[in-house]
Coordinates of C-alpha atoms in Angstrom, one line a residue:
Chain R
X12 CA 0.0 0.0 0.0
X13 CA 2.5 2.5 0.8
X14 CA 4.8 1.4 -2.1
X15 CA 2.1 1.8 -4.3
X16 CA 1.6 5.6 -2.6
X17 CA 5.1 6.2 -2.7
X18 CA 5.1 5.2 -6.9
X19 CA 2.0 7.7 -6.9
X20 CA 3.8 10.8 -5.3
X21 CA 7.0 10.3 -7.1
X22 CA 4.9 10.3 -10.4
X23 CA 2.8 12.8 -9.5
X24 CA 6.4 15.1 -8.7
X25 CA 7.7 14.1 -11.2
X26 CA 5.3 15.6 -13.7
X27 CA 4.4 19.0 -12.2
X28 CA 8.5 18.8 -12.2
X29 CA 7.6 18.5 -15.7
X30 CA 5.2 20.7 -16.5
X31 CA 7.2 23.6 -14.3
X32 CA 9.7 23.4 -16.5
X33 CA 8.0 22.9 -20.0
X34 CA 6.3 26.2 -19.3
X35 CA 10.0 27.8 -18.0
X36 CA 11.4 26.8 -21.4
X37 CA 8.3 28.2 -23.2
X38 CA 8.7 31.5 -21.4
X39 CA 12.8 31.6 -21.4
X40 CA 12.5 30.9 -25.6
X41 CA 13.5 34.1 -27.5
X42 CA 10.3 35.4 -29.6
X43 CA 11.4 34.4 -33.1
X44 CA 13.3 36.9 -34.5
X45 CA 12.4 39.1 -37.7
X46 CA 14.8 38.3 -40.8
X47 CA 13.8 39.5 -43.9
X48 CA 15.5 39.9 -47.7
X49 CA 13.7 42.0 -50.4
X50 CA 15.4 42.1 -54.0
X51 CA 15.1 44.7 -56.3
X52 CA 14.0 46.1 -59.0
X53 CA 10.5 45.9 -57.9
X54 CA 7.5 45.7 -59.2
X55 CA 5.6 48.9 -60.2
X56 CA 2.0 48.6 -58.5
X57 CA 0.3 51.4 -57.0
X58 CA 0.9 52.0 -53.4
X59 CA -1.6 55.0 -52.3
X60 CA -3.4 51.9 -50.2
X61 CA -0.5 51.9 -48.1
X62 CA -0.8 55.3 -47.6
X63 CA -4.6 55.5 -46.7
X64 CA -5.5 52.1 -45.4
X65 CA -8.7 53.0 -44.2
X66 CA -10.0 55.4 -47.3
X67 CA -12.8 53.8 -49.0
X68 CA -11.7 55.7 -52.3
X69 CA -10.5 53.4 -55.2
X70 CA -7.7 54.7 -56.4
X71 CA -7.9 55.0 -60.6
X72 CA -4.5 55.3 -61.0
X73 CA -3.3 53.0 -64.5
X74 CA -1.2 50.8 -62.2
X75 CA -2.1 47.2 -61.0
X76 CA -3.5 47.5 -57.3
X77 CA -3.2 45.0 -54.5
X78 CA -0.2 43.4 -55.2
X79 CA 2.3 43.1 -52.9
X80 CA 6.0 44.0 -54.3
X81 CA 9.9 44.2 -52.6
X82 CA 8.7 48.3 -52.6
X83 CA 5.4 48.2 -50.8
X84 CA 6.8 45.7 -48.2
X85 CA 9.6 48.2 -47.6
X86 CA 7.3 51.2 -47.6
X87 CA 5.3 49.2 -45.0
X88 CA 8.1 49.0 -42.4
X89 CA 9.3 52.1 -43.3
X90 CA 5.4 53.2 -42.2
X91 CA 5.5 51.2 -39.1
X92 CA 7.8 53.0 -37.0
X93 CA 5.5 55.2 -34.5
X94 CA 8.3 56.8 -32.1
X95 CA 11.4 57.3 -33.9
X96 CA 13.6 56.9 -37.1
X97 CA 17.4 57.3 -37.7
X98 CA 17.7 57.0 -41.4
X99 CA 21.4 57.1 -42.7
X100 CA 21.4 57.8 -46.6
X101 CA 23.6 58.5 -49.0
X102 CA 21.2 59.5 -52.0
X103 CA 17.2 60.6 -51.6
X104 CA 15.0 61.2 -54.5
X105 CA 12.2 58.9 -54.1
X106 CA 9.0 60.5 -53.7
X107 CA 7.0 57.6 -52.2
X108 CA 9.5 57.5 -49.9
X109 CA 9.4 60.9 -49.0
X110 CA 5.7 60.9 -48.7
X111 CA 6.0 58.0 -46.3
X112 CA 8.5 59.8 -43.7
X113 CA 6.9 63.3 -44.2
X114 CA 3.9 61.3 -43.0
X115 CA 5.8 59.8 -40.2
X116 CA 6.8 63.4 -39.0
X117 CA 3.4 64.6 -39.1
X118 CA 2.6 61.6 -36.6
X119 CA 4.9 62.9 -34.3
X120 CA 7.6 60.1 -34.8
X121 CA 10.9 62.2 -34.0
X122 CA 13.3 61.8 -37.0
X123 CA 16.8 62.8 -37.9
X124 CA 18.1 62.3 -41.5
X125 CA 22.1 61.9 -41.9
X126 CA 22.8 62.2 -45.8
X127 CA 25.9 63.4 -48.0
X128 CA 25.9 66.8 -48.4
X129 CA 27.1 66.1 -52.3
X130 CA 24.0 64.0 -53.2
X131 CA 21.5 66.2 -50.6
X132 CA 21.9 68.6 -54.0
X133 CA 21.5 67.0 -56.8
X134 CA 18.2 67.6 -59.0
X135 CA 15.2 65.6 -57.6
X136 CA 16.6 65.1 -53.9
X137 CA 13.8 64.9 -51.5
X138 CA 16.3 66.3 -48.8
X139 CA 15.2 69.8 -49.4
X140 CA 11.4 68.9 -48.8
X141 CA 12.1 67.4 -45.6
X142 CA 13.8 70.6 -44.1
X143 CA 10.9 72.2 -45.6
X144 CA 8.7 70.3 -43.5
X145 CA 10.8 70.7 -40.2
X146 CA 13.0 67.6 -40.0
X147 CA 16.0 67.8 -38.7
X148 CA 18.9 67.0 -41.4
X149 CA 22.2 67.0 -41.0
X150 CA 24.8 66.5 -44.2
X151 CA 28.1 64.8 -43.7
X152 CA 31.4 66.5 -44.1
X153 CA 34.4 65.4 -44.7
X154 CA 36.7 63.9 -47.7
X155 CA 34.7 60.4 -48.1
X156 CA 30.9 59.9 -49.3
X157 CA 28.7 59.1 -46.5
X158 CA 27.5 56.0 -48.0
X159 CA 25.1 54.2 -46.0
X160 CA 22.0 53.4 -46.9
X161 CA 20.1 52.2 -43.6
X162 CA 17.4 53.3 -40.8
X163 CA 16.6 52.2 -37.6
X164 CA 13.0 52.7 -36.8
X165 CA 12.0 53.2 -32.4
X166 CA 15.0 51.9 -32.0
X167 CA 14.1 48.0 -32.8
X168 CA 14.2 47.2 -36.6
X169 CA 17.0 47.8 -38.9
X170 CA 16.2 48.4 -42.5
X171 CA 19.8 48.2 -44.7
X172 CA 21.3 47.1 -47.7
X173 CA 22.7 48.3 -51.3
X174 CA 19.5 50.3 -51.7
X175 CA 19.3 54.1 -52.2
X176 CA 16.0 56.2 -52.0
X177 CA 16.1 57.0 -55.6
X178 CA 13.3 55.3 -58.0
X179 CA 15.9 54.0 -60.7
X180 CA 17.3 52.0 -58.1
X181 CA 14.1 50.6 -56.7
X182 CA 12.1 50.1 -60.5
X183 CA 15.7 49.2 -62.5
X184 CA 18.5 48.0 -60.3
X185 CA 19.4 45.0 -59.1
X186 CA 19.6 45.9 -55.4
X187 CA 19.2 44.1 -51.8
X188 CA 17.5 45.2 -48.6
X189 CA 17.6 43.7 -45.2
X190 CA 15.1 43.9 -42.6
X191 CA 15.4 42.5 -39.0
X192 CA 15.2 43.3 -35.5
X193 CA 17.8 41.1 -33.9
X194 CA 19.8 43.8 -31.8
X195 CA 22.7 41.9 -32.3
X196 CA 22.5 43.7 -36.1
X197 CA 20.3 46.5 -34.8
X198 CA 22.5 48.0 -32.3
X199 CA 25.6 48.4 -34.0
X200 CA 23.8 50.5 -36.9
X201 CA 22.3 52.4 -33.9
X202 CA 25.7 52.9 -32.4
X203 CA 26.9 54.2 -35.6
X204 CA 24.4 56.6 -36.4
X205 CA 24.6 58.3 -33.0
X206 CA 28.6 58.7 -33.8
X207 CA 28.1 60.1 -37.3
X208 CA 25.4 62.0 -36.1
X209 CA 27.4 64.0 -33.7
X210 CA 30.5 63.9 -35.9
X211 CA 28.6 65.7 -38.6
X212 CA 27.1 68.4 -36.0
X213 CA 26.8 71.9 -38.5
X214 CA 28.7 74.4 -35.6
X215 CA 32.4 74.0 -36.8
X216 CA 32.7 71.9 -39.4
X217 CA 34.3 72.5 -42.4
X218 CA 34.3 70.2 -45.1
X219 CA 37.5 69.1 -46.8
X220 CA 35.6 66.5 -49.7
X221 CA 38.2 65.4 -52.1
X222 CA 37.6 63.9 -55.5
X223 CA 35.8 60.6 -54.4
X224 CA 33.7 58.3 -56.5
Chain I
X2 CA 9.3 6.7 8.7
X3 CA 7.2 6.1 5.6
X4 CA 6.6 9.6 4.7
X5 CA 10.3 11.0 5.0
X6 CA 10.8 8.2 2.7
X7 CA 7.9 9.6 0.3
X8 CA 9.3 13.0 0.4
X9 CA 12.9 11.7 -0.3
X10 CA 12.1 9.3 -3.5
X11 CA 9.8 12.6 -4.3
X12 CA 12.8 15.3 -4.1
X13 CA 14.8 12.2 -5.5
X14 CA 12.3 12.1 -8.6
X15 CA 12.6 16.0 -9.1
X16 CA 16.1 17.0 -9.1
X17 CA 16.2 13.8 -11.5
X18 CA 13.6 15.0 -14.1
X19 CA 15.3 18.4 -13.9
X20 CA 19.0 16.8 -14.7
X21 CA 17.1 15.8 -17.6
X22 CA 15.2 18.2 -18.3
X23 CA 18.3 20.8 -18.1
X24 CA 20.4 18.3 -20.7
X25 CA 17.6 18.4 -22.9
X26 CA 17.5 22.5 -23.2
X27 CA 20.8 22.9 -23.7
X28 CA 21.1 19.9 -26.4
X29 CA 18.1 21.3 -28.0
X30 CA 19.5 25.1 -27.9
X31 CA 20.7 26.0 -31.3
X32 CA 24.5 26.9 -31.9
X33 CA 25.0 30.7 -31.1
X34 CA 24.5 32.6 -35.0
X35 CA 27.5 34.7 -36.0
X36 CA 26.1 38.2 -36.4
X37 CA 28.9 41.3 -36.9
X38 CA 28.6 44.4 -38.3
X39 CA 31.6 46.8 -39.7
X40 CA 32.1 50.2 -40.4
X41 CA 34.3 52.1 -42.8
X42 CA 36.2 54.2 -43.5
X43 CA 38.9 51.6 -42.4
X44 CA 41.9 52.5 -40.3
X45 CA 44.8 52.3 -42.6
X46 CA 46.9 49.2 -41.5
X47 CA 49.5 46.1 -43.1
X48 CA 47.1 43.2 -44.2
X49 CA 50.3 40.8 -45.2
X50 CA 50.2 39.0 -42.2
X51 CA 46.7 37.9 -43.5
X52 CA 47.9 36.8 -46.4
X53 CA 51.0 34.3 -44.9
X54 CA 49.8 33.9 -41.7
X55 CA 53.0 30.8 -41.6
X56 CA 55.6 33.5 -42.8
X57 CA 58.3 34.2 -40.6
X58 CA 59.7 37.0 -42.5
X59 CA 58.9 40.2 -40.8
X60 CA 56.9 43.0 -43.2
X61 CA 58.9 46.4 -42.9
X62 CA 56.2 48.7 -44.9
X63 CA 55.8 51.6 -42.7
X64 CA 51.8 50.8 -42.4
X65 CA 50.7 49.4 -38.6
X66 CA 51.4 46.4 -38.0
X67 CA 49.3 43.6 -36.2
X68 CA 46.2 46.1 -36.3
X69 CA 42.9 44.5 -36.3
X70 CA 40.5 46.7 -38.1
X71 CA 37.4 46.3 -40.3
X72 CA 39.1 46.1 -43.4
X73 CA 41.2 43.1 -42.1
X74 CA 38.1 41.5 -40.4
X75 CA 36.3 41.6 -43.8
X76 CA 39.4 40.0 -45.6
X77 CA 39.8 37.3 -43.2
X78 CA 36.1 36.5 -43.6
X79 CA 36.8 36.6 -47.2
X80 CA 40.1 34.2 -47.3
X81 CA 37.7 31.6 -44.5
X82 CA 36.2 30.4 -47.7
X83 CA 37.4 26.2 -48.4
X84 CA 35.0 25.3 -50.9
X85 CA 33.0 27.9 -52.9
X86 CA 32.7 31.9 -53.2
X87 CA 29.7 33.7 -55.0
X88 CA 30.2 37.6 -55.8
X89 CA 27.7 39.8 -56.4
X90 CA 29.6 43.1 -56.7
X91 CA 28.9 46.5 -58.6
X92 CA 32.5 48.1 -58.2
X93 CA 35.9 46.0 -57.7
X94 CA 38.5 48.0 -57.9
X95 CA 40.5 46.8 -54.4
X96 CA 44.0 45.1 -55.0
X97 CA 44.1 43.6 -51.5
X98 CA 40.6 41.9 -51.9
X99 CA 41.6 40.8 -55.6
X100 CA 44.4 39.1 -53.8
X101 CA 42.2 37.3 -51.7
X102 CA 40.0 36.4 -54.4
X103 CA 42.9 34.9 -56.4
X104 CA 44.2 33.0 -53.5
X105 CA 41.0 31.1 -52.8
X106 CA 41.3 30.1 -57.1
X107 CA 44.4 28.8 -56.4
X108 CA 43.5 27.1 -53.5
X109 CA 41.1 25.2 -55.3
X110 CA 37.6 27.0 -54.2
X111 CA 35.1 27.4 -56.8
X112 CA 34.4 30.8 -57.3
X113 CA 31.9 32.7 -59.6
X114 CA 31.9 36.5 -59.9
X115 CA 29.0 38.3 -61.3
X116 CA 29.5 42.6 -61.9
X117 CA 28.4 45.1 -63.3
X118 CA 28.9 45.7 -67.1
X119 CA 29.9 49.7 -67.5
X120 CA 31.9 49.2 -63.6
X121 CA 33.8 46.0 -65.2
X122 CA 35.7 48.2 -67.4
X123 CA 36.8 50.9 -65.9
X124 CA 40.3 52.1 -64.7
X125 CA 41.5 50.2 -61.7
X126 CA 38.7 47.7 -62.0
X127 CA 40.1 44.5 -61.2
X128 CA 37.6 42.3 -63.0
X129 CA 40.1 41.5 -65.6
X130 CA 42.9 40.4 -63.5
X131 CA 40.0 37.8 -62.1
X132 CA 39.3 36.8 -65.7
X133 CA 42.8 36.1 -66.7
X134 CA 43.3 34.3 -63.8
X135 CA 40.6 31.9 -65.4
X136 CA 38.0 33.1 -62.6
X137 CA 34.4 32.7 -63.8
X138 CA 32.8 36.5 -64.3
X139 CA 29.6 37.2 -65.3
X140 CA 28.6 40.9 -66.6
X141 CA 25.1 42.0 -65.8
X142 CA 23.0 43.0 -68.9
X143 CA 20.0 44.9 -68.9
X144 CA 18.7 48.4 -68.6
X145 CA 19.8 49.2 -64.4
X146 CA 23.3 48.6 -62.4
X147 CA 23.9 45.5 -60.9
X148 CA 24.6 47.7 -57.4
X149 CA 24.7 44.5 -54.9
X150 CA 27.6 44.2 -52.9
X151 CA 27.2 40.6 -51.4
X152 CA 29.2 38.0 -51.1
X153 CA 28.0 34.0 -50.1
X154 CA 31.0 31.6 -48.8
X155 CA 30.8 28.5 -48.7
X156 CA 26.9 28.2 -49.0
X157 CA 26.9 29.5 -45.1
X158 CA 28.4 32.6 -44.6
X159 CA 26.6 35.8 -46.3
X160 CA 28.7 39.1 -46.2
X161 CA 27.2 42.1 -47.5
X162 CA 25.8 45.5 -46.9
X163 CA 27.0 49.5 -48.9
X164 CA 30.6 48.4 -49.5
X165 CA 32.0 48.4 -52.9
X166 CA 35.0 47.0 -53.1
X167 CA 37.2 49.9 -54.1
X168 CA 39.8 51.0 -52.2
X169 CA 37.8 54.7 -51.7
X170 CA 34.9 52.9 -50.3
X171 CA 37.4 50.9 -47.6
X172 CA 39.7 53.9 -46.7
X173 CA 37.3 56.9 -47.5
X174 CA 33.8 56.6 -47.0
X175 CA 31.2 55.7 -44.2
X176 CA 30.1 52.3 -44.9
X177 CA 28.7 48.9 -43.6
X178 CA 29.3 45.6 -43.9
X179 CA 27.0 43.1 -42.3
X180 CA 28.7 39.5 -42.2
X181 CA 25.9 36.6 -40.7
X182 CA 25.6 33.1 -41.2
X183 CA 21.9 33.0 -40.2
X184 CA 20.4 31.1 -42.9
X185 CA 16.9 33.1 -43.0
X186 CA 19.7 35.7 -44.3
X187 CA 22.2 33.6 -46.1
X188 CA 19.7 31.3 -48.2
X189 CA 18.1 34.0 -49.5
X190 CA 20.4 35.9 -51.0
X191 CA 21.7 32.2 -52.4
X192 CA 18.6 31.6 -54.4
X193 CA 19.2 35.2 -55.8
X194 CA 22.9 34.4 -56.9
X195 CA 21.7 31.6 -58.6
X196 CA 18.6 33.3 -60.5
X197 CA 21.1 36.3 -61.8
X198 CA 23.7 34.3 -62.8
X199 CA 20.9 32.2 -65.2
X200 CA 19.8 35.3 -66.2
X201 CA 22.9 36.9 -67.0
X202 CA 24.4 33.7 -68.6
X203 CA 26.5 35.6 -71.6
X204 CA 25.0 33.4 -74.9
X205 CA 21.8 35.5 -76.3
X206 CA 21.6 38.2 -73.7
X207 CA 21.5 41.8 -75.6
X208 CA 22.4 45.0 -73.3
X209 CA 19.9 47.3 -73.3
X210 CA 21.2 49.2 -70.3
X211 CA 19.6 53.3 -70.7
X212 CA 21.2 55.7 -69.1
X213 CA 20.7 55.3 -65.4
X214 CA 22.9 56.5 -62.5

């Protein structure tokens, strides 16, 4: 009889034991993390739905609608970020682009665009519409291009790659983009902008750009 | 009597199933992903040592010696290679990365190099001293730049990010390099190797590159 108890209680320990620790494992697992690869050129599909999810307006634009392409998925994160964005880029002239961060500034998300001062002038550079609007931009100096072309957005999801803002490299070049959130990847790039962004402060700089490519 | 013997085969039972349990987790716990990121410009600094890590001879360039910077990370990841390197890259122009690139062809590791067509030629490019080496290169045809800048080794390690190759990119711009061997990253990019060197296999392809930037 007490044998037969003693099996009973060992058993019965033996599986809450269990069960203790199945839901400790659950609990201790990392959330999977986000990794994602878009290639380029995209697609061309209208996009003003990802712009106005919730209009009931059709848009009648000539291009096809509802498909999902390397461009709207990156528009999408790009729309996500709802506290802050740290974009890094070497060359701006997309206007989609543009749209989405001046919309992201007139949400309130705090944003600071780092970009080289060379390519900040060229014709079609959205850089000048984004002062215009009252977000802080700072060009680089010095003798090298500032060549990035990355943003972290609230300070959780890195968005890089060989992708600048411009619309011949999203419609005809063969391009990459990363997306994740592993901070592993994420705080590096965050590191690094906070350097260059003080590095490139206006007060006192002077630039000394040589004859780069 | 009984029941201190209860509560000892019960504590006996638990710290069992947790031994267990505990070898379990940490079999079952993948192997820590390599995740780095580098930035450029690079500090200026002798990479021979890299290149004959055996050699007793002493180098007496005035460069730094035995300075570990991002430029020499990147080329050791490079020369890690053993069996296969694909090369996606718009600009390759660095002598010191050429020479890494031509020691892996010697050492047997199966190396395809895909480019861009107008960057292929021009002065300093090293594309031709790949070629003549009897290195498989691809040119991109088509109407945009072939602007990637990845690199897959070995089917498992993917290095990529703004970096051209060039030797103003390493010592003179700000750049990234991401270098992972996660393969929700690495497989990707992989499959895309694969579909542009189909589609830029040389026989019946006709340019029609326009004038992008």
């Amino acid at each position: 009889m007490w044998t037969l108890k003693m099996v009973g209680l060992g058993a019965l320990a033996l599986s809450l034991s269990l069960e203790v620790l199945c839901r400790l494992f659950h609990r201790l697992r990392p959330v999977k993390a986000l990794n994602e690869v878009h290639f380029f050129p995209s697609e061309v599909a209208c996009v003003e739905r990802i712009f106005t999810p919730s209009s009931t307006h059709l848009c009648s634009c000539p291009l096809p609608h509802g498909v999902d392409t390397s461009f709207s998925r990156l528009l999408r994160h790009v729309l996500s970020a709802s506290s802050s964005m740290d974009l890094c880029i070497f060359s701006f002239s997309n206007m989609d682009l543009c749209r989405a961060v001046l919309a992201l500034h007139r949400r309130g998300v705090t944003i600071r665009v780092l970009t080289d001062k060379d390519y900040a002038a060229i014709t079609g550079s959205q850089i000048g519409a984004l002062r215009k609007a009252g977000i802080c931009v700072r060009c680089s100096v010095g003798s090298g291009y500032m060549h990035h072309k990355f943003t972290v957005l609230d300070g959780r999801l890195l968005i890089t790659g060989s992708l600048n803002w411009t619309l011949s490299a999203v419609q005809g070049n063969a391009e990459n983009v990363v997306v994740t959130d592993q901070p592993e990847l994420v705080q590096p790039f965050m590191k690094e902008f906070h350097r260059l962004w003080e590095l490139n402060e206006p007060a006192g700089n002077v630039s000394t750009r040589a004859n780069h490519r």
